[in-house]
mmCIF file of C-alpha atoms in Angstrom:
data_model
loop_
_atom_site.group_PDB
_atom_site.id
_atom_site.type_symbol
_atom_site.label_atom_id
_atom_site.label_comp_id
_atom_site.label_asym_id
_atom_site.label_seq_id
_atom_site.Cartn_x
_atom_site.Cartn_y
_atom_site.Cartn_z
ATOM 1 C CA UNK A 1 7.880 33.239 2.710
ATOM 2 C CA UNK A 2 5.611 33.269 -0.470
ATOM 3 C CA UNK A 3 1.616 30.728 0.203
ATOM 4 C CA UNK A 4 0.542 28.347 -2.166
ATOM 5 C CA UNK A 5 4.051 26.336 -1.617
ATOM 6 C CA UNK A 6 4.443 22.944 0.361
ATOM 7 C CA UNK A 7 6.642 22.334 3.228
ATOM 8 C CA UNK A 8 8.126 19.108 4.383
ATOM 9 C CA UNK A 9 8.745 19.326 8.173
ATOM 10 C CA UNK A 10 11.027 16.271 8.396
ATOM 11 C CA UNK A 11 11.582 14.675 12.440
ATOM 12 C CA UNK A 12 14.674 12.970 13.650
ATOM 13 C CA UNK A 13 14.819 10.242 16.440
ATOM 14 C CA UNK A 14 11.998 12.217 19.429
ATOM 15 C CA UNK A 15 13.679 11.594 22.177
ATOM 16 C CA UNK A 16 14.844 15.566 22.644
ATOM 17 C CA UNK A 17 12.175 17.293 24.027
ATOM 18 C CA UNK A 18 12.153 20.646 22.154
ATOM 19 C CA UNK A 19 11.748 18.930 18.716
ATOM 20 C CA UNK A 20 7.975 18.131 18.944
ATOM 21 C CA UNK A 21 6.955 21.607 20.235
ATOM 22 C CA UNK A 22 9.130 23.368 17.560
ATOM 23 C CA UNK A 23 7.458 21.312 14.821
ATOM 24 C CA UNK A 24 3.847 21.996 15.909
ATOM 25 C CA UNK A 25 5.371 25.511 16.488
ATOM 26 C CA UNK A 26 6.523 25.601 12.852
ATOM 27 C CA UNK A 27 3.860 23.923 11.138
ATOM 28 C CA UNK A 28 1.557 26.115 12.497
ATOM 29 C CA UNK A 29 3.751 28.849 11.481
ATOM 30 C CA UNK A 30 4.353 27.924 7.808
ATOM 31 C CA UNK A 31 0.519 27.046 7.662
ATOM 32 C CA UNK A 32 -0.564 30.298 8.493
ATOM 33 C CA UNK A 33 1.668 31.282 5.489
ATOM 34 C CA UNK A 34 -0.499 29.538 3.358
ATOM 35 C CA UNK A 35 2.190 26.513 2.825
ATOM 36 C CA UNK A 36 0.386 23.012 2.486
ATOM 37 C CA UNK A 37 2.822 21.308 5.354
ATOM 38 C CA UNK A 38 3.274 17.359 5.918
ATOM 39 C CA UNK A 39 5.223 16.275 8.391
ATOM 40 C CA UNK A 40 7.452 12.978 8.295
ATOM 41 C CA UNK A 41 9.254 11.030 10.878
ATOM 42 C CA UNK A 42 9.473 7.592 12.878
ATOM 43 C CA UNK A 43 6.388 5.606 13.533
ATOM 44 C CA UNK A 44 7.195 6.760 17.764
ATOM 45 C CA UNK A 45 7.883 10.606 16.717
ATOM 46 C CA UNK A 46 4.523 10.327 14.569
ATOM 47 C CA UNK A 47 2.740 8.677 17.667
ATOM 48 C CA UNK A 48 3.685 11.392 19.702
ATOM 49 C CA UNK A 49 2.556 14.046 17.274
ATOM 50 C CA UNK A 50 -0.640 12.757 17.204
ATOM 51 C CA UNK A 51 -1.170 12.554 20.837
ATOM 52 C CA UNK A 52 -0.049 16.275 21.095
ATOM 53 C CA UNK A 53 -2.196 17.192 18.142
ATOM 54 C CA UNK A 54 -5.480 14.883 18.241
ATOM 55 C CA UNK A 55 -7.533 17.214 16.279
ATOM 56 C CA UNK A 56 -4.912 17.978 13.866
ATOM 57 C CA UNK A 57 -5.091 21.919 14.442
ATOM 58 C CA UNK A 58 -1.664 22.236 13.078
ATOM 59 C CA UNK A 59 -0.323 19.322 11.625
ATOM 60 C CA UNK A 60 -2.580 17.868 8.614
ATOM 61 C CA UNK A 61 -0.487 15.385 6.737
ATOM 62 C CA UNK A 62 2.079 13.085 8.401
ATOM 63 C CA UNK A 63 4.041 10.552 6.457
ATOM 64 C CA UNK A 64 7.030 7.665 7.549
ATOM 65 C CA UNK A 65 10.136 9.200 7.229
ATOM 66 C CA UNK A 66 11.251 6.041 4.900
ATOM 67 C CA UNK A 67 8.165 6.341 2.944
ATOM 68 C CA UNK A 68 8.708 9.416 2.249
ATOM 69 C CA UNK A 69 12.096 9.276 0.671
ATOM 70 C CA UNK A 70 10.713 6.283 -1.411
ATOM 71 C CA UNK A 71 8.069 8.608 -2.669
ATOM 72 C CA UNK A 72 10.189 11.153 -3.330
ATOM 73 C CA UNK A 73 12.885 8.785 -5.049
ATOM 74 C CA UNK A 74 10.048 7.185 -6.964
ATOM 75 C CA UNK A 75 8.848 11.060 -8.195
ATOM 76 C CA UNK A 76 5.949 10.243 -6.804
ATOM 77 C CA UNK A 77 6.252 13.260 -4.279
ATOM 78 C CA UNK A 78 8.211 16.423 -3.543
ATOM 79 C CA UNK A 79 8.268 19.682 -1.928
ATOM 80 C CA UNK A 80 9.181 23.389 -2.238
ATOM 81 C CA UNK A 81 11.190 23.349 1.257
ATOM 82 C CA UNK A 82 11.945 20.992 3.672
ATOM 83 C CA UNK A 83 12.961 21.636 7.342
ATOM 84 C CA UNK A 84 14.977 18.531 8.534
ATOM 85 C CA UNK A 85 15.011 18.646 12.048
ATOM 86 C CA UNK A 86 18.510 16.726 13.712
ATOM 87 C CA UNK A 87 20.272 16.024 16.912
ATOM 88 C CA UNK A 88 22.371 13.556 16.010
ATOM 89 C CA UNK A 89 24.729 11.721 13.251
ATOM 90 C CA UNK A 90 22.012 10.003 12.184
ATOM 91 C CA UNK A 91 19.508 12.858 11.490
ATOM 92 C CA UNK A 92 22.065 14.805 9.501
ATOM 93 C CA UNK A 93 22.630 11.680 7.180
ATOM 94 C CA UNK A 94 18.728 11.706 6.914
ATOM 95 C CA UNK A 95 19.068 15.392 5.631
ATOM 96 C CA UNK A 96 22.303 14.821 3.221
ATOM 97 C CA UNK A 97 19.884 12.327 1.504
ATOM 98 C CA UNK A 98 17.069 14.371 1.540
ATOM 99 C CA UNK A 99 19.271 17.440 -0.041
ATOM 100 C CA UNK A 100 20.371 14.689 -2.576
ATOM 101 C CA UNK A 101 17.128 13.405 -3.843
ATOM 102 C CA UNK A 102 14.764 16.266 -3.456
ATOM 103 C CA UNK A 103 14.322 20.000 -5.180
ATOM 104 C CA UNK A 104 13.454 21.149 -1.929
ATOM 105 C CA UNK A 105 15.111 24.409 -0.791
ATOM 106 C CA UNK A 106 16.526 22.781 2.957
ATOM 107 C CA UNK A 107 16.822 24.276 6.201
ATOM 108 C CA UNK A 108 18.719 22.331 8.636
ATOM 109 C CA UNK A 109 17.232 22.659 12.603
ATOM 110 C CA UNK A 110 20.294 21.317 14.773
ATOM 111 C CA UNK A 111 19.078 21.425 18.365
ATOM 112 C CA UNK A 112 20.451 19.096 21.559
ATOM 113 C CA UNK A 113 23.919 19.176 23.447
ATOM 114 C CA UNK A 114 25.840 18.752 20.008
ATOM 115 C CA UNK A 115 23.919 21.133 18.003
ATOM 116 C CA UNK A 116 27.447 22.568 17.040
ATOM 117 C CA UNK A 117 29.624 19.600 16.560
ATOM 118 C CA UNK A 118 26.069 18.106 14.261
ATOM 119 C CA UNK A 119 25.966 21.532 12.451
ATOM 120 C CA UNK A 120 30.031 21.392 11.621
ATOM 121 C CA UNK A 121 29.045 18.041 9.740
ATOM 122 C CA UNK A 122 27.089 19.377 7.195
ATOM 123 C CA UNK A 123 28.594 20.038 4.185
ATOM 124 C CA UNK A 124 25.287 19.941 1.961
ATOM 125 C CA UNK A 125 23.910 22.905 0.915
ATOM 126 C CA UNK A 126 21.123 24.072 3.441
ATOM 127 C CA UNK A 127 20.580 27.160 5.713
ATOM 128 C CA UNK A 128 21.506 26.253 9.332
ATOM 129 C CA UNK A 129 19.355 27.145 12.075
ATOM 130 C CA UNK A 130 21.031 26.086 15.495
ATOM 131 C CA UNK A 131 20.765 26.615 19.456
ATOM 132 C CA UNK A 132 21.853 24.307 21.400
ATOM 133 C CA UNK A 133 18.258 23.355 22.991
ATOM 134 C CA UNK A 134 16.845 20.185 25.069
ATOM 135 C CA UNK A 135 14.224 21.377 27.399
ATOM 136 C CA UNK A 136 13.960 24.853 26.863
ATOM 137 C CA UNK A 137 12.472 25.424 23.143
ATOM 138 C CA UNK A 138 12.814 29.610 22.985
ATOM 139 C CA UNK A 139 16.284 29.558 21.880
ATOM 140 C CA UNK A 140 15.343 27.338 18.805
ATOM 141 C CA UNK A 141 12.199 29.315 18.358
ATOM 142 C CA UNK A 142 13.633 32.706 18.153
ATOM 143 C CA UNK A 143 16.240 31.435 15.113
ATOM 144 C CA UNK A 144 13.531 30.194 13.803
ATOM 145 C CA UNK A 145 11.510 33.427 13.664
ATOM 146 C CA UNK A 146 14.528 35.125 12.558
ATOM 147 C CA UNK A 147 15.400 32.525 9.805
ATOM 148 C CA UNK A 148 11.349 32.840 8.771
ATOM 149 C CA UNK A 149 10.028 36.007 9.624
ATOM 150 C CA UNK B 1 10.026 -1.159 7.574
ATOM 151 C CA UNK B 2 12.086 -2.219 5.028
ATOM 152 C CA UNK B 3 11.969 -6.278 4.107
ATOM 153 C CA UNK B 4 15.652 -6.220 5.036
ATOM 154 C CA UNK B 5 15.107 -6.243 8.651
ATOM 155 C CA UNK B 6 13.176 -9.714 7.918
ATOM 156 C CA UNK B 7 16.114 -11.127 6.167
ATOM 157 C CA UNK B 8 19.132 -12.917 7.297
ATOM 158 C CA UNK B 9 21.771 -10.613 7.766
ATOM 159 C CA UNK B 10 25.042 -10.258 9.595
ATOM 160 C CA UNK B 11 25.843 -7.359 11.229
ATOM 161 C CA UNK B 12 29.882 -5.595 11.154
ATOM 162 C CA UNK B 13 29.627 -2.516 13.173
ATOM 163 C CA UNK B 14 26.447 -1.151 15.422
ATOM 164 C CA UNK B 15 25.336 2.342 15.957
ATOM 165 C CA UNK B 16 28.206 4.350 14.598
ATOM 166 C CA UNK B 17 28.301 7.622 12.410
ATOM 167 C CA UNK B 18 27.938 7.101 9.014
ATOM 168 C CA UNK B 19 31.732 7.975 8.284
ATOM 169 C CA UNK B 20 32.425 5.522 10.155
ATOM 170 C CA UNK B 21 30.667 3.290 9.015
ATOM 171 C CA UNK B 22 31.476 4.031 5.138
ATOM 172 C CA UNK B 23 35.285 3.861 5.868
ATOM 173 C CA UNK B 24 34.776 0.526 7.588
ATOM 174 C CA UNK B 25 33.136 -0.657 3.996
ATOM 175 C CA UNK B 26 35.981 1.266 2.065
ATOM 176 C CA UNK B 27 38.777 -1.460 4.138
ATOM 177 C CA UNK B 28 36.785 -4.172 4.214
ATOM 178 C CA UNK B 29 35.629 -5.204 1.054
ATOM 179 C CA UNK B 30 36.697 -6.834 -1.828
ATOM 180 C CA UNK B 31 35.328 -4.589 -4.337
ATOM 181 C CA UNK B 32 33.837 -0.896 -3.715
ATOM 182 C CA UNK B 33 30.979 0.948 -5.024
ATOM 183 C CA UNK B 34 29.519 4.202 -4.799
ATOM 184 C CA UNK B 35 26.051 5.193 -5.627
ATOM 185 C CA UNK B 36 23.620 8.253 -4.827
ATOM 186 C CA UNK B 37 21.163 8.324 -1.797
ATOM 187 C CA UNK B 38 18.211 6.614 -2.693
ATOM 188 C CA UNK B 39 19.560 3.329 -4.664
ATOM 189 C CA UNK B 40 17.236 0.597 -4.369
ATOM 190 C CA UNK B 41 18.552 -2.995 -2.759
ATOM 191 C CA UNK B 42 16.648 -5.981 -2.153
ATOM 192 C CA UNK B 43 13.121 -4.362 -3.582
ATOM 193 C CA UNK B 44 12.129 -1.572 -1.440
ATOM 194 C CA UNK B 45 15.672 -0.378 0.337
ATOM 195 C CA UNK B 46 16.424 2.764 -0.720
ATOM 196 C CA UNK B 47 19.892 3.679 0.561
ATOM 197 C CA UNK B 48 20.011 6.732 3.078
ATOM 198 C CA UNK B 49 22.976 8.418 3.309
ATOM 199 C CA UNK B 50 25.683 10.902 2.917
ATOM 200 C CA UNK B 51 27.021 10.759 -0.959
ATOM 201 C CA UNK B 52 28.760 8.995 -2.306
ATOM 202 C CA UNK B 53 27.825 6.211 -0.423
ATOM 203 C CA UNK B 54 29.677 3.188 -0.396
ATOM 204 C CA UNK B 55 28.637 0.008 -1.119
ATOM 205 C CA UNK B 56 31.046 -3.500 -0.625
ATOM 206 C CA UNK B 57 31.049 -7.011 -2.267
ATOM 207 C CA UNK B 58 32.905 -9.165 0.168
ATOM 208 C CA UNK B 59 32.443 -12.517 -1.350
ATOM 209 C CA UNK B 60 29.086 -13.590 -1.474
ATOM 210 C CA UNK B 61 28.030 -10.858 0.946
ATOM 211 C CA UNK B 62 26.920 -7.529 -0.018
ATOM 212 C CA UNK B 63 27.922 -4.698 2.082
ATOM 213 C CA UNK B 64 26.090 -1.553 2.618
ATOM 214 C CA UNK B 65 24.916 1.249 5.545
ATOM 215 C CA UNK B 66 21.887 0.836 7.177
ATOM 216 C CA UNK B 67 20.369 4.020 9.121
ATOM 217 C CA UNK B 68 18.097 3.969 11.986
ATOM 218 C CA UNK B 69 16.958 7.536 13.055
ATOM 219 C CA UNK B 70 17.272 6.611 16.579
ATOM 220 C CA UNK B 71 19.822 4.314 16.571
ATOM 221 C CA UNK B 72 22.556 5.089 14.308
ATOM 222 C CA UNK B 73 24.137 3.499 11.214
ATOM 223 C CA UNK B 74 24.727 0.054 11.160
ATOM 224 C CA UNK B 75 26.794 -1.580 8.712
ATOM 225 C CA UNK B 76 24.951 -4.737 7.305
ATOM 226 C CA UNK B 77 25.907 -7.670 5.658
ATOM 227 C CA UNK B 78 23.023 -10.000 2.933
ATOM 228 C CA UNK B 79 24.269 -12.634 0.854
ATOM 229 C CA UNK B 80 23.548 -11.783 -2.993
ATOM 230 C CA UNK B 81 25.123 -12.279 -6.258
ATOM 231 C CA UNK B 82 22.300 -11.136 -7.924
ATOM 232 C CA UNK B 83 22.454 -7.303 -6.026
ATOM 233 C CA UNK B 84 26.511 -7.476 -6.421
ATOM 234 C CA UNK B 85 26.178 -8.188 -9.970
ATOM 235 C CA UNK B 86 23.603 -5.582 -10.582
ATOM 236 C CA UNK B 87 26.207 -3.005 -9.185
ATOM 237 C CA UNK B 88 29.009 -4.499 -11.766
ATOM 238 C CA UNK B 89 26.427 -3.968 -14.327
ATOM 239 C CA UNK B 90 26.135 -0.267 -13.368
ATOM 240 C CA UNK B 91 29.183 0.482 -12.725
ATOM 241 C CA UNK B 92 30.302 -0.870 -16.717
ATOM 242 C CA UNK B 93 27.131 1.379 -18.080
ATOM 243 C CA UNK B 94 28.938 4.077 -16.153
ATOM 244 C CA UNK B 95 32.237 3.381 -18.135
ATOM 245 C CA UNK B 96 30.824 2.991 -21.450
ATOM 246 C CA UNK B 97 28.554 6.118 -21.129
ATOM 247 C CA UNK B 98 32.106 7.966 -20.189
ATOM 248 C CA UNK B 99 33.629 6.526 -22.868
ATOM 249 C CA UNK B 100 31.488 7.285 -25.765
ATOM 250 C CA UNK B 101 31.293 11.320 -24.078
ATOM 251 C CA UNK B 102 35.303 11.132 -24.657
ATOM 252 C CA UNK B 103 35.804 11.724 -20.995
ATOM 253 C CA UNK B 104 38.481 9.132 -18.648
ATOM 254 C CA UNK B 105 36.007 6.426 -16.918
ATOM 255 C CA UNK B 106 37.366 7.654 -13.978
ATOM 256 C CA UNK B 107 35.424 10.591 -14.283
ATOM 257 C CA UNK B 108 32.240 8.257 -14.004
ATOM 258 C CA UNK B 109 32.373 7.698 -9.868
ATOM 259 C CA UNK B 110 33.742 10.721 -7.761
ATOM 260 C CA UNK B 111 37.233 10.144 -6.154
ATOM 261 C CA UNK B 112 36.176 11.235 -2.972
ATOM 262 C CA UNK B 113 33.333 12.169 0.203
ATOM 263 C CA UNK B 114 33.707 15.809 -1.176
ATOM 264 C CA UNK B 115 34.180 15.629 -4.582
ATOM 265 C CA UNK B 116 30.325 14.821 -4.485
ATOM 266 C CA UNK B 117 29.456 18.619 -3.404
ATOM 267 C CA UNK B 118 31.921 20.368 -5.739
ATOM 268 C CA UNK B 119 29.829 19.697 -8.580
#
């Protein structure tokens, strides 16, 4: 992946373990890449962020997911790629706006018991990274690091 | 948080998928409309969703998804002529801008959930 780009990093609903390490995981990842990286997501998934990363060494920016997409509707904002990280129904109809309103090249992280009946719903354009994770975040990380070398 | 959530509201169906929820809006409403994610209601709404998304007048009420990242879709229910008219008004700039490119009006929504992506 090319520096000088920004990455959106954008959180479902936190209640699956795996997704905050994976996104301090990634952020760190795609920062050492040289991408400027925000992350978005519920006022609780941003709470818990911050407690896991008080002295921000890998997540700088953080935004409300709903702020976010007003910004981004609004023109105000936008990104080069955006990782939209999902579980559930709900986090993939997050992403199908996000696809809709943004330029951003999308990657779709489908994690959780479903991660294959979530990934089947997508029919926007994005590539798919999925393991069927909860607890144990190496299976996500490793498609990760394969997805982003 | 959106204003919505501090106005008065009825709600039709609670924490499903958002097919669900658009196909309940698709049956139950007088008249149908579709817009793109990100249309604006009541101020500072702006629609999430998987396009096209449906939008219902049932009389008075207007009909549209809500989505909660942790809890689902929701499909809500606010009184407003002024919002239902606004989508008439769209939806006629739609067929006049169709007409005067020479193409059928119908041309001017997509039929369908996947006509959206075939573009």
């Amino acid at each position: 992946m090319d520096g000088n780009k920004s990455a959106l990093l954008m959180m479902g609903c936190p209640e699956v373990p795996v997704q905050m390490g994976i996104v301090l995981y990634l952020s760190n990842k795609l920062g050492k890449a040289g991408y400027d990286v925000t992350v978005a997501g519920t006022d609780a998934a941003l709470k818990l962020l911050k407690v896991s990363d008080p002295d921000e060494h890998y997540v700088k920016k953080t935004m409300e997911i709903d702020q976010c997409i007003a910004d981004i509707v609004e023109k105000k904002i936008d990104f080069d790629c955006c990782f939209a990280f999902m579980h559930s129904d709900a986090g993939m109809t997050y992403a199908a706006t996000m696809s809709a309103i943004s330029k951003a090249k999308m990657y779709a992280v489908i994690f959780g018991n479903n991660a294959e009946d979530v990934a089947e719903t997508i029919e926007f354009p994005a590539e798919k990274i999925v393991a069927k994770a909860v607890h144990n975040p190496i299976p996500l990380k490793n498609k990760i690091d394969r997805a982003i070398p | 948080m959106s204003c919505i959530e501090q106005m008065k509201y009825k709600l039709y169906l609670e924490r499903t998928s958002f097919k669900e929820a658009r196909e309940y809006i698709e049956k139950n409403s007088d008249e149908i409309y579709y817009v793109e994610p990100g249309y604006k209601i009541f101020k500072d709404y702006y629609i999430i969703g998987v396009p096209p998304i449906a939008l219902g007048a049932k009389g008075k009420e207007l009909l549209f998804t809500y989505v909660k990242p942790c809890h689902g879709t929701f499909v809500m229910a606010i009184e407003s002529e002024e919002e239902i008219q606004r989508l008439r008004d769209k939806e006629q700039e739609k067929v006049i801008v169709s007409l005067k490119k020479g193409r059928p009006s119908a041309e001017a929504t997509p039929a369908s959930y996947h006509d959206v992506w075939k573009k």
